[in-house]
XYZ file of C-alpha atoms in Angstrom:
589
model
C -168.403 47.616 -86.605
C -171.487 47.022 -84.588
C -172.352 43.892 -86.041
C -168.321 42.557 -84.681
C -168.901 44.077 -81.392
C -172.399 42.379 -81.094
C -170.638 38.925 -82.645
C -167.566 39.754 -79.927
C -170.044 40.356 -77.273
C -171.989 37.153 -77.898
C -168.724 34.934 -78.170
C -167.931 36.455 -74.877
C -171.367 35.278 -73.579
C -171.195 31.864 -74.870
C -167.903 30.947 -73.563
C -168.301 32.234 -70.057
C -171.997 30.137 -70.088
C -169.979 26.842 -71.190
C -167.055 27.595 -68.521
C -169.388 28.098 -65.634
C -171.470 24.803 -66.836
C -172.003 22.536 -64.162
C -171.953 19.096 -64.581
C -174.810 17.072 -63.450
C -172.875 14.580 -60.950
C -171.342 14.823 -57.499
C -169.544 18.494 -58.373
C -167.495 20.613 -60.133
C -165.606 23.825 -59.817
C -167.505 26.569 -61.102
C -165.909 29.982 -60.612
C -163.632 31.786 -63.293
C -161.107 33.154 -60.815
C -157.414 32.658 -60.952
C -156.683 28.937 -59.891
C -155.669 28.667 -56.212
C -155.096 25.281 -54.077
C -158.330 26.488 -51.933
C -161.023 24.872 -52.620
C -164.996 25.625 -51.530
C -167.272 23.153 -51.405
C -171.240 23.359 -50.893
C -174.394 23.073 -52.749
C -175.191 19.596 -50.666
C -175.360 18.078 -46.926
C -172.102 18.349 -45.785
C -171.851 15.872 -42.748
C -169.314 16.584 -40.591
C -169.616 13.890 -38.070
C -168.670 16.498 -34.992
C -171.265 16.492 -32.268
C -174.651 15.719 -32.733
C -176.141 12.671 -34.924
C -176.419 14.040 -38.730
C -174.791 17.686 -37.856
C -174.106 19.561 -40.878
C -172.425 22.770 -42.433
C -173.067 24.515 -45.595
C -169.640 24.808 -46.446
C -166.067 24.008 -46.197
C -162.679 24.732 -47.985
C -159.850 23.345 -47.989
C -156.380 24.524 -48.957
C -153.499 21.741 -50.562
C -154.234 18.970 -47.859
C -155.349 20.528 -45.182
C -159.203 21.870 -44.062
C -158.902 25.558 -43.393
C -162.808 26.796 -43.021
C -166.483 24.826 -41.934
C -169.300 27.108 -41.560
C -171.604 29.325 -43.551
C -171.622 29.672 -47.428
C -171.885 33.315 -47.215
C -168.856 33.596 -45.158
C -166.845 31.292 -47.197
C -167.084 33.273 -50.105
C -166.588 36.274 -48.033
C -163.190 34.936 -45.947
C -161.476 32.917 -49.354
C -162.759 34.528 -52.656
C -159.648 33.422 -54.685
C -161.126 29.637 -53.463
C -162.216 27.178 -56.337
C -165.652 26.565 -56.147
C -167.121 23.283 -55.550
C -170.869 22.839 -56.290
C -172.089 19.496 -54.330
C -175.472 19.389 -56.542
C -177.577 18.416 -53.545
C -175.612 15.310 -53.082
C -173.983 14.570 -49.357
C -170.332 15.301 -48.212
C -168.811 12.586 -45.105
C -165.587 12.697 -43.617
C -163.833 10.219 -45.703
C -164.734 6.660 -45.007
C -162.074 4.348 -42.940
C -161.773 0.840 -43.114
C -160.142 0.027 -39.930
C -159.080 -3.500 -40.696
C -158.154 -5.310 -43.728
C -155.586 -7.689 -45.794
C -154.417 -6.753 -48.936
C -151.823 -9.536 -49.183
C -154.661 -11.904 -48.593
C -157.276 -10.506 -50.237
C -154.876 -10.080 -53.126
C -154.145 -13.572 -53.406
C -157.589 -14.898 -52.777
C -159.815 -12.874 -55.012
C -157.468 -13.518 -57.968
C -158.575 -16.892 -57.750
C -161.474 -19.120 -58.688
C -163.806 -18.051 -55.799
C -166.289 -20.850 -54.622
C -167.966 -19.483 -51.373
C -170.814 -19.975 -49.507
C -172.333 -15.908 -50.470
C -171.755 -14.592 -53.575
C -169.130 -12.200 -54.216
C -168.863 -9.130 -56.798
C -165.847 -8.594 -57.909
C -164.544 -5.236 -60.491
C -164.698 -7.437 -63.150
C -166.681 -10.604 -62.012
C -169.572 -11.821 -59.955
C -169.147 -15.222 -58.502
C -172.206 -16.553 -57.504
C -172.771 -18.259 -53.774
C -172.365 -21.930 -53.838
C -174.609 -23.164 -50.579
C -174.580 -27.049 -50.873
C -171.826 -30.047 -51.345
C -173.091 -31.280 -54.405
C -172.974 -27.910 -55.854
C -169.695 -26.922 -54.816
C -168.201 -30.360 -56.351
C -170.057 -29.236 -59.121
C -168.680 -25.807 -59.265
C -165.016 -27.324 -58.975
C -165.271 -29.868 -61.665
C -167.046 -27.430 -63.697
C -163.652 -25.059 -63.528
C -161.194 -28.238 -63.967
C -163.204 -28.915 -66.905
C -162.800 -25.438 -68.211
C -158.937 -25.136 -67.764
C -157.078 -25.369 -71.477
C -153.682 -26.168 -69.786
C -153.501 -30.092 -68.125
C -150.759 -29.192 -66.032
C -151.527 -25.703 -64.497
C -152.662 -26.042 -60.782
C -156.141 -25.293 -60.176
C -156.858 -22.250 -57.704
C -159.596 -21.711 -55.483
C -160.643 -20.177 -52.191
C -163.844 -19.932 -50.470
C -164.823 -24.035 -49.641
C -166.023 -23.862 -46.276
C -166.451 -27.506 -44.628
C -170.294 -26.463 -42.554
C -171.484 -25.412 -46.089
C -169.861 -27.500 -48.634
C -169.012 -31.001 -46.629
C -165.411 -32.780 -46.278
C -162.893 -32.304 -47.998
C -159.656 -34.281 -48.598
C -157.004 -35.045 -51.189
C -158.978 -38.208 -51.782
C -161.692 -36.316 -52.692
C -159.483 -33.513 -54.703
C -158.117 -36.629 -56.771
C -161.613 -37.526 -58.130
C -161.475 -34.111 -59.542
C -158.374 -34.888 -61.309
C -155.534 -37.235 -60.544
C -152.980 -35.663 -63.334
C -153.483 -32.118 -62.353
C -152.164 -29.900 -59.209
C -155.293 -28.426 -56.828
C -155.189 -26.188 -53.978
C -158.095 -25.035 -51.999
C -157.853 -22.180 -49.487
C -160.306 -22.381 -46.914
C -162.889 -19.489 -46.736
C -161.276 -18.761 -43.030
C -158.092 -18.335 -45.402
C -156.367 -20.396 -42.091
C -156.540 -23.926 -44.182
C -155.272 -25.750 -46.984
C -156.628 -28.778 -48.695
C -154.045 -29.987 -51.677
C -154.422 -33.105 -53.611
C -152.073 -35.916 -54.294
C -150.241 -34.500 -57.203
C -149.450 -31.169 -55.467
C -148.163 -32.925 -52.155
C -146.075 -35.230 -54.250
C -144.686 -32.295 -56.401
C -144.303 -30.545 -52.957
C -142.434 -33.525 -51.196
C -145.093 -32.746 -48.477
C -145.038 -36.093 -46.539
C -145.147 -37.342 -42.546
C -141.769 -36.984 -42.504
C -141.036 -33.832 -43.670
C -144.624 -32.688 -41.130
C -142.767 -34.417 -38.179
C -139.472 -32.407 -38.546
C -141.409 -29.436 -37.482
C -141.970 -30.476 -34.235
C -145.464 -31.984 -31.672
C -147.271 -28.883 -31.830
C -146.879 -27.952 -35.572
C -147.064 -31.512 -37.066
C -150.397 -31.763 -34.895
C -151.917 -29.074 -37.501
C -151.239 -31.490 -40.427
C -152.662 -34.136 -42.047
C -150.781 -35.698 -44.691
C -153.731 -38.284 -45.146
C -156.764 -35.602 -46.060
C -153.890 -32.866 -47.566
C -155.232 -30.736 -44.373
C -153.082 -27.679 -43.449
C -154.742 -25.938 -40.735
C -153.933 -22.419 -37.989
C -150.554 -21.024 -37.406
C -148.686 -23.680 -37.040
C -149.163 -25.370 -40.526
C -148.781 -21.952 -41.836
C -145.586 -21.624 -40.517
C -144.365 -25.081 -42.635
C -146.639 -25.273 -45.423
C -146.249 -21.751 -46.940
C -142.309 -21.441 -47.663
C -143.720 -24.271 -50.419
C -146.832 -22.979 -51.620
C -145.967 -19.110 -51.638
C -144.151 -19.391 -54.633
C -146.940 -21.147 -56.770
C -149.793 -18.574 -55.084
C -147.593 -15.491 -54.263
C -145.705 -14.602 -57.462
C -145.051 -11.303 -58.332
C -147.459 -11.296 -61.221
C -150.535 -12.292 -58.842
C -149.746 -9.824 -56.254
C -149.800 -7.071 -58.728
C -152.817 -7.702 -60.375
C -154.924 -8.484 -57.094
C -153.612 -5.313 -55.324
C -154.922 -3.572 -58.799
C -158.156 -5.353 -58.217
C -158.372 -4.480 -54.530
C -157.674 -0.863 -55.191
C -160.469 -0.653 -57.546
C -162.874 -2.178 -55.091
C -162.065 0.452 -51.897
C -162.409 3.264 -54.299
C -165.709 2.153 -55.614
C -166.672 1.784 -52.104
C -165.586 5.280 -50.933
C -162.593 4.297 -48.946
C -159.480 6.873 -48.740
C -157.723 4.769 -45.596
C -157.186 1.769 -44.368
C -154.997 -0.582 -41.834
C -153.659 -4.092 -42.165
C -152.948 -5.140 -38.609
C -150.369 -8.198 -38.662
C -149.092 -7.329 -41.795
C -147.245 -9.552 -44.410
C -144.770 -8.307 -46.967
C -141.436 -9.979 -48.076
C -138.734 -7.436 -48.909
C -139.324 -8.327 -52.272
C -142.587 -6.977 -52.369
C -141.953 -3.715 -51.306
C -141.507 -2.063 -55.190
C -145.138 -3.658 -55.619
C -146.564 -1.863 -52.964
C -145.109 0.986 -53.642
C -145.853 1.297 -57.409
C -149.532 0.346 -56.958
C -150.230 1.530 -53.206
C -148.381 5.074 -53.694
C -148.896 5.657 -56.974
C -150.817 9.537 -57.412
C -153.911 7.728 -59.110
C -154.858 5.689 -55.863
C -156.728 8.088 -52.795
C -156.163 6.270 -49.900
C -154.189 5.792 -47.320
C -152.184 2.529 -46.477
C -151.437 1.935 -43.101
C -149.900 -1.300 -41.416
C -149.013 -2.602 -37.973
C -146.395 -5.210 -37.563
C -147.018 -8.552 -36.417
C -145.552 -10.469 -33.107
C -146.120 -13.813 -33.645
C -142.858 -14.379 -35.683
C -140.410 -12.022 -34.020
C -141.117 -13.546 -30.971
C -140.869 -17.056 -32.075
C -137.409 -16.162 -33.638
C -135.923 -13.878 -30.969
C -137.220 -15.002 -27.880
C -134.442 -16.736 -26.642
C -132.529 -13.312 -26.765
C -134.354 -11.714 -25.090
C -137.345 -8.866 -24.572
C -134.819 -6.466 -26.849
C -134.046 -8.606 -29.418
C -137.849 -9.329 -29.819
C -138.742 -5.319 -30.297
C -136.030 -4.622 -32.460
C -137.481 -7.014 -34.960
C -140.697 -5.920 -35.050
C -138.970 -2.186 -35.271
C -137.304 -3.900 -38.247
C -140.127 -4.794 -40.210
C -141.347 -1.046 -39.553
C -138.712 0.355 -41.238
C -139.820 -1.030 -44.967
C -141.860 2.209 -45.956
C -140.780 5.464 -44.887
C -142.292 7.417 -41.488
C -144.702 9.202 -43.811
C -146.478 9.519 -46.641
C -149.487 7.416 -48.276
C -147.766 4.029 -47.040
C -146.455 3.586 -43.876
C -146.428 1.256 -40.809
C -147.863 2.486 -37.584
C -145.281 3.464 -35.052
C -145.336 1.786 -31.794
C -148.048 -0.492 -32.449
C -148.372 -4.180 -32.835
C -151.144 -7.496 -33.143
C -151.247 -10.308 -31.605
C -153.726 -13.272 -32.491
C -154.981 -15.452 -29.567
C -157.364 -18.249 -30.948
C -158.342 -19.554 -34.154
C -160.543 -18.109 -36.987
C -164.329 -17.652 -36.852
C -164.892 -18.667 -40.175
C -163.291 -22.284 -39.566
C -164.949 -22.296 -36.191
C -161.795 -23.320 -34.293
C -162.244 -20.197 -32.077
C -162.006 -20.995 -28.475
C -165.239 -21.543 -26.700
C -165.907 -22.115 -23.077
C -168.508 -24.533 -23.449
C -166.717 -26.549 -26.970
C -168.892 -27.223 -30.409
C -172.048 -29.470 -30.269
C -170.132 -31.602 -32.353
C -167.299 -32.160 -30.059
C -164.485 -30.744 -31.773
C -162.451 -28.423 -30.396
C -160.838 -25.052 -31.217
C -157.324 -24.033 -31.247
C -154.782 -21.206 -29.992
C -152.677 -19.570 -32.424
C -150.522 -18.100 -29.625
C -151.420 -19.736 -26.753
C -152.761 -18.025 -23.236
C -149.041 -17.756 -22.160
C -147.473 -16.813 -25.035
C -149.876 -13.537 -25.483
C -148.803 -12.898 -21.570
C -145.056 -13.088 -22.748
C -145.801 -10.352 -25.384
C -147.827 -8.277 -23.305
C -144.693 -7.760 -20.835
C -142.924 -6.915 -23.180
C -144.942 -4.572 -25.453
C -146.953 -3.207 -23.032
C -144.594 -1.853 -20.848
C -142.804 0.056 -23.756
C -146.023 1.479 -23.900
C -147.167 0.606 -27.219
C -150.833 0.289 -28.280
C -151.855 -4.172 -28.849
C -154.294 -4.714 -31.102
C -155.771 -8.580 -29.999
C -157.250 -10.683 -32.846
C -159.795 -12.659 -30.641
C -162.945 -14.912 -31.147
C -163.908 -17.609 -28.976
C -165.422 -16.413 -25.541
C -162.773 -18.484 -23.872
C -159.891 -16.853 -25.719
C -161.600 -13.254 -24.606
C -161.583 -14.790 -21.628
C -157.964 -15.337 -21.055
C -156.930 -12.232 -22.944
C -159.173 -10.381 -20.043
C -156.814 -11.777 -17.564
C -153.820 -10.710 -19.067
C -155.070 -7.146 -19.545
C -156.140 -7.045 -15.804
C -152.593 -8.469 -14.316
C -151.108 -5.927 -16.674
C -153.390 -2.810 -15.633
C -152.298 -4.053 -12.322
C -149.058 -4.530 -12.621
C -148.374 -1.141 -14.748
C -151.167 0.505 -14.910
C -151.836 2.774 -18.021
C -154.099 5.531 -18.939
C -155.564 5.725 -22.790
C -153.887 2.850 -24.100
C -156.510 1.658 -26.362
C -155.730 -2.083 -26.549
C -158.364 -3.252 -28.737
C -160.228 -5.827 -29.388
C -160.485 -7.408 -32.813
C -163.628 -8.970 -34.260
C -165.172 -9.525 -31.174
C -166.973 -12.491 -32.526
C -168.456 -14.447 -29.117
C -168.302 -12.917 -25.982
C -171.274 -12.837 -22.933
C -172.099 -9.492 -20.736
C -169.689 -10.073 -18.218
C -166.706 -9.583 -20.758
C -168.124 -6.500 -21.911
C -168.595 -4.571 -18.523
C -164.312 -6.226 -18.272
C -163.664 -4.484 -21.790
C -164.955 -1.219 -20.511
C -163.226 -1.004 -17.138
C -159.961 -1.895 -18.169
C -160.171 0.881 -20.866
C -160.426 -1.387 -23.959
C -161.729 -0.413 -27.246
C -163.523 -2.936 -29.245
C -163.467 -2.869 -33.367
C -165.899 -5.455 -34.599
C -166.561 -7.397 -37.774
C -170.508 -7.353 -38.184
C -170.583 -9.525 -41.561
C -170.192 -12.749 -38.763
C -173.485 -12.199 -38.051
C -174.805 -11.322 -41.729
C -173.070 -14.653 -43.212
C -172.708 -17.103 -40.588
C -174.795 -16.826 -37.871
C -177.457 -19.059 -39.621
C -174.979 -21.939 -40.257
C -173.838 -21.909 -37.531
C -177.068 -21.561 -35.604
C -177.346 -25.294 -36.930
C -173.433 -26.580 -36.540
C -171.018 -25.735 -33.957
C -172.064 -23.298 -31.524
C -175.764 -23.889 -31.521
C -178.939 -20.844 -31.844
C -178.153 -19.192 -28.789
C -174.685 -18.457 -29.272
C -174.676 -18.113 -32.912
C -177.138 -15.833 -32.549
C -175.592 -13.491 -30.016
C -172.030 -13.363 -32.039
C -170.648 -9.469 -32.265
C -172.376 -7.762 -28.752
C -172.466 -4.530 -30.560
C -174.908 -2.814 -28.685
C -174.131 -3.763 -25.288
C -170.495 -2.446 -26.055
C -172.030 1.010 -27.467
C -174.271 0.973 -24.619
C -171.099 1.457 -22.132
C -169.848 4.028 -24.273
C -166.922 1.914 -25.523
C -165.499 3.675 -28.506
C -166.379 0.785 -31.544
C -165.354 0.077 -35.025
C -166.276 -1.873 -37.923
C -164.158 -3.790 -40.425
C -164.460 -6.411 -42.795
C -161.110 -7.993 -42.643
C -160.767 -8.623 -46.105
C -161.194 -10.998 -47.656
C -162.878 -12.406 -44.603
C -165.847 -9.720 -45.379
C -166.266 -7.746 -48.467
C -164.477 -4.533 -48.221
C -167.499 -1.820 -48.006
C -167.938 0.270 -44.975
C -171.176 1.352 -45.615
C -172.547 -2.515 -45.929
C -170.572 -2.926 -42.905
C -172.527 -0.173 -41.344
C -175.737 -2.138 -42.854
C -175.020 -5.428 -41.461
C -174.165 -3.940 -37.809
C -177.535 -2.153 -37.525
C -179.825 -4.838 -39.372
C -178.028 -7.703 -38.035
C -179.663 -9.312 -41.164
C -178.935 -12.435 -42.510
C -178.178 -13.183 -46.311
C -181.388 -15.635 -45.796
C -183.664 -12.695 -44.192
C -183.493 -13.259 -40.289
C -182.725 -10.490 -38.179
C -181.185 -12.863 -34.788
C -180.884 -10.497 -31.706
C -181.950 -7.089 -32.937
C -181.170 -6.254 -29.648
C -177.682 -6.269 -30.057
C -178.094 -3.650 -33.389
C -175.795 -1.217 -33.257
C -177.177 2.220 -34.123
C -177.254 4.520 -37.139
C -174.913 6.854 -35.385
C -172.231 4.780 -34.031
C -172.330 2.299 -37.202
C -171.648 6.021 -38.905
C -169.125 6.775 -36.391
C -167.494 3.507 -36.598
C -166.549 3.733 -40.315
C -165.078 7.552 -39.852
C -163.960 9.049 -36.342
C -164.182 6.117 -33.964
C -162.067 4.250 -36.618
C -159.707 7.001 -36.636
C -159.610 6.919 -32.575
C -158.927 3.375 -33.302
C -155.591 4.282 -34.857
C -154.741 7.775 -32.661
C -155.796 9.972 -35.805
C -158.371 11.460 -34.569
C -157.084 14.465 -34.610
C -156.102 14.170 -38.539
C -158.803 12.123 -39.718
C -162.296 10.726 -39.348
C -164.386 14.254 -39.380
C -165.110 17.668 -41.068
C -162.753 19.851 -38.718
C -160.616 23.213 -39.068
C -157.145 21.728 -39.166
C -157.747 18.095 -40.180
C -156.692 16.446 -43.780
C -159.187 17.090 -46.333
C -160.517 13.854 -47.311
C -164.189 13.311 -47.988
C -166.396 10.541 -49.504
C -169.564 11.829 -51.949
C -172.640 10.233 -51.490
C -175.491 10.574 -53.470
C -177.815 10.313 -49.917
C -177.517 11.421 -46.641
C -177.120 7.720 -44.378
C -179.219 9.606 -41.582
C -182.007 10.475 -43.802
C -182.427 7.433 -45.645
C -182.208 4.904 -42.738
C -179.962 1.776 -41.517
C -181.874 -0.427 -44.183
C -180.636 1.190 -46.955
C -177.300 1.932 -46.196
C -175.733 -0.257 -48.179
C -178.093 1.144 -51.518
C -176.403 4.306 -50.766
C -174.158 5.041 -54.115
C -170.497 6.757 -53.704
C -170.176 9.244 -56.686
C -166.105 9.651 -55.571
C -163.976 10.530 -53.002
C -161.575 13.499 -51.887
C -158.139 12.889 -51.035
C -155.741 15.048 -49.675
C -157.778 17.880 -51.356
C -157.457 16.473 -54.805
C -160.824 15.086 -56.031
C -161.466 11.786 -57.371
C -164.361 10.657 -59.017
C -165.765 7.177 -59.548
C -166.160 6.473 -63.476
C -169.389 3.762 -63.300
C-alpha cells in the first residue's frame, strides 16, 4: 500500500511540474486555478505608454476585452486570484501597435504581383530584390516574360519608377514582347504603362481618351500607353479592374497582407479613402473578420467620387453618398468605417513626383492636382460644417499651401475647437507651414520611409538637395507639440511600425546618409506615434493606443524594450505575438 501511495504521490508531482511548465517564449499561463476570462500578465517590462518616456508597471489583467487592473504584481494576485496567469519571461509588453494609414485594396493587388522596385521588398513568402538601374530593370522584366509558361497570360508588375529605372512606353513594353499583354503599375501606384497588345485588346485609343473630357484626356497618352493621377484613374480602371482585381487576387493578397501586419505586431489599422465594390464585401469579411486575424480594420470614406457624381444636387446629396458607402460593414465590430469622417487628396503622389511645388522640378515638369485648390474648398463647406473630422492627403509645399488657406477661411468662417483635420504624409513643407499647422489646430500624420527611400534620388532629380533633403519636418512639428503619426501607406512603404519608427528617428537612407538629422523625430514620439498619438489620430484614445484601466486589451510582445535598446535598432526589435481583444496570439517563425 505504501509503495501505491508513494507511486500516487509521485504521479501527482509529475503532472502538476509538467502543467505549471513554462514555455521558453513570449508567455504562457501558468496557474492551475479554475479557468476565468481574467487574465494576469507580468514577468517582463510592461510599457504602458501613459506619462513619462519608457513608464512601466509590473502587471496588468485584463478581463474578456477589456483592461481591468495596471499596477503592482503583488496586488494583482491579491485583487483577481481566480485570474490566468501570464508569465512575460523578461520579454516587453506595448500597447498594441497602430498603423494609422494603409491600403489593403492596393497593397493587395500590388504585392501579388511581379514586384520590380527600386528597394527590395520581403514578402511572407518571397524576397524581391531592389532593382536600382534601367538596364537592370529591363533585365528583370524580360527575365520574368521569359519565365512565363503561358504566351497569352498578361504579364504583371508594379514597382518601375521612371527617376530609377528610365522611360517607359508601350514602344518600349513591345520589345519585351509584341504577342503578349503587359501592364506596369507605377511604384506611386498613380500610373499605368500598357503595351500595344493590351491597349488593342482594351480598345484604349484617342478616341475613346477624348470622350472623357479636356482635363481627363490630358492625363493620357495613347502614344507611350501612359495613364497617369485621378483623372486617368477615373477612365482607365473600369477596363483594367477586371484583369487586376478579380476575386481570386483580392483574396489571396488580403491573405498575404494579413500575414505581414501580424508578423509586424499590428492589431489596427485605417484605410483613409477607401475602395471596395459591393462585391467585395464577403471578401473582406471572410478574411478581415475572420476569429484567426487580431486586428482591427478601420476605413474612412472617400470624397472625390461622391462629389464628382452628386454635386450638381447639391451639399445633401453629396453627404448622403459618402454616408452610403459607410453603411457596407456594420457600426461595430473588427471591420467598420469611421463615422463622420472623410479624405480628401489635394496634389499628386510623392513617389511620381507630381506633387505640387512652389518653386516646380529642376527639370521643368510640373506637378498635378488631383482635386484641385477649389474643389477641396467645395468639400470643406460642406464637410466641415457638419462637423466631421478631414483627413488631407497632401505633398507638394504648394498644395500645403493652398490647403492652409482653406483651413484658415474655414476656422474663420466657423470656427471649431478639436477638430483634428490632419495632415497626410506631410512630404515637403518649409517652417512657416508648420507654425500654420499648429495654430489652426491641425494634426499632422507623416510617412517617414520618403525620406529613407527617396530622398537620395531625388536629391539628384526633381526637387534638388535642399528640398529633398528636408522632406517630412518631423521634428519641427513635434517641437510645437503637434500631436504626430507615422504610417507607411501601404504599399507606398512597407507595412512595419516599428521600421517606421526607425526611419523617422534615423532619417537614414537605404544608401547610409542620414540628410537633416535635425529634423529626427525622437524615440518617444516615434513610440507615441505608432500607439496613442495614432489612436488620437482616429478619436480612440480613450479605447486604444495605451496600457489604461478601462481601455481594450490589446498588446504587442516584444522581445526588447524600444527605449532601452535605442532608435537604431528599432527596427531589429523582434515581435514574439500580439494580444487582441484579450485573446493571445502568437507569431509561429
Amino acid at each position: 500500500m505504501s509503495k501505491l501511495i508513494s507511486s500516487l504521490l509521485l504521479f501527482i508531482l509529475i503532472f502538476i511540474s509538467c502543467k505549471n511548465e513554462i514555455q521558453n517564449k513570449e508567455g504562457t499561463t501558468t496557474n492551475q486555478k479554475p479557468t476565468t476570462n481574467q487574465t494576469l500578465y507580468f514577468g517582463g517590462e510592461i510599457i504602458t505608454m501613459e506619462g513619462a518616456p519608457g513608464s512601466s508597471v509590473e502587471a496588468i489583467v485584463s478581463e474578456n476585452d477589456k483592461i481591468i487592473f495596471t499596477g503592482k504584481y503583488s496586488k494583482g494576485l491579491k485583487e483577481f486570484p481566480q485570474a490566468n496567469l501570464f508569465d512575460l519571461k523578461g520579454n516587453t509588453m506595448f500597447p498594441g501597435l497602430i498603423e494609422q494609414h494603409l491600403h489593403p485594396f492596393l497593397g493587395a493587388l500590388t504585392l501579388v504581383m511581379s514586384v520590380i522596385a527600386p528597394e527590395p521588398w520581403e514578402l511572407p513568402n518571397k524576397t524581391w530584390d531592389g532593382v536600382y538601374t534601367p538596364n537592370d530593370y529591363m533585365a528583370s522584366l524580360k527575365k520574368i516574360e521569359n519565365e512565363m509558361d503561358n504566351p497569352n497570360e498578361i504579364l504583371m508588375t508594379w514597382g518601375y519608377h521612371h527617376n530609377f529605372h528610365g522611360e517607359l512606353s508601350r514602344e518600349i513594353l513591345d520589345k519585351i514582347s509584341n504577342t503578349r499583354p503587359i501592364l506596369v503599375w507605377h511604384r506611386s501606384c498613380h500610373e499605368f504603362y500598357l503595351n500595344s497588345v493590351l491597349m488593342d485588346q482594351l480598345g484604349l485609343s484617342q478616341d475613346w481618351a477624348d470622350k472623357f473630357g479636356k482635363e481627363v484626356a490630358s492625363q493620357i497618352s495613347i502614344p507611350k500607353g501612359h495613364f497617369y493621377e485621378a483623372g486617368a484613374m477615373l477612365a482607365l480602371l473600369p477596363k483594367i479592374f477586371p484583369i487586376i482585381g478579380t476575386n481570386e487576387r483580392i483574396e489571396k493578397g488580403l491573405v498575404q497582407m494579413v500575414q505581414i501586419l501580424r508578423s509586424n505586431g499590428v492589431t489596427a489599422y485605417n484605410e483613409p479613402g477607401a475602395f471596395i465594390l459591393p462585391e467585395h464585401v464577403p471578401i473582406y469579411n471572410k478574411i478581415l473578420a475572420a476569429d484567426d486575424v487580431p486586428m482591427y480594420s478601420f476605413f474612412t470614406p472617400e470624397t472625390k467620387t461622391p462629389y464628382f457624381m452628386h454635386k450638381k444636387e447639391g451639399a445633401e446629396a453629396v453627404v448622403n453618398a459618402v454616408e452610403d458607402i459607410t453603411k457596407m460593414f456594420p457600426e461595430t465590430g473588427k471591420i467598420r468605417f469611421f463615422k463622420k469622417t472623410v479624405k480628401l487628396l489635394i496634389d499628386g503622389a510623392i513617389i511620381s513626383q507630381l506633387m505640387m511645388m512652389k518653386d516646380g522640378y529642376l527639370d521643368d515638369h510640373h506637378g498635378e492636382w488631383i482635386q484641385p485648390p477649389q474643389e477641396i474648398s467645395e468639400v470643406f463647406d460642406i464637410f466641415w460644417e457638419r462637423d466631421y473630422q478631414i483627413l488631407i492627403h497632401v505633398n507638394g509645399d504648394k498644395g500645403l499651401e493652398e490647403l492652409l488657406k482653406v483651413i484658415e477661411r474655414k476656422m474663420k468662417e466657423h470656427p471649431r475647437v478639436d477638430h483634428r483635420t490632419t495632415i497626410i504624409h506631410f512630404a515637403n513643407s518649409n517652417e512657416e507651414q508648420v507654425k500654420r499647422i499648429a495654430e489652426l489646430g491641425c494634426i499632422v500624420s507623416v510617412n517617414p520611409y520618403y525620406v529613407t527611400a527617396f530622398s537620395d534620388k531625388y536629391a539628384e532629380v526633381g526637387l534638388g538637395p535642399e528640398r529633398a533633403n528636408s522632406m517630412v519636418r518631423s521634428a519641427s512639428v513635434e517641437k510645437l507639440e503637434v500631436p504626430i503619426s507615422l504610417h507607411s501607406d501601404l504599399p507606398m512603404a512597407p507595412s512595419d511600425p516599428l521600421y517606421l519608427a526607425w526611419c523617422a528617428t534615423t532619417r537614414e537612407t537605404l544608401n547610409g546618409n542620414h540628410p537633416r538629422p535635425d529634423l529626427r523625430l525622437s524615440l518617444h514620439q516615434a513610440m507615441r506615434g505608432i500607439t496613442i498619438d495614432a489612436a488620437q489620430s482616429w478619436r480612440m484614445e480613450d479605447e486604444l493606443g495605451s496600457i489604461k484601466k478601462g481601455k481594450i486589451a490589446n498588446f504587442t510582445i516584444l522581445k526588447e524594450n524600444p527605449y532601452k535598446v535605442g532608435a537604431d535598432k528599432l527596427k531589429d526589435i523582434e515581435i514574439l505575438g500580439t494580444v487582441f481583444e484579450g485573446k493571445h496570439f502568437p507569431i509561429n517563425k
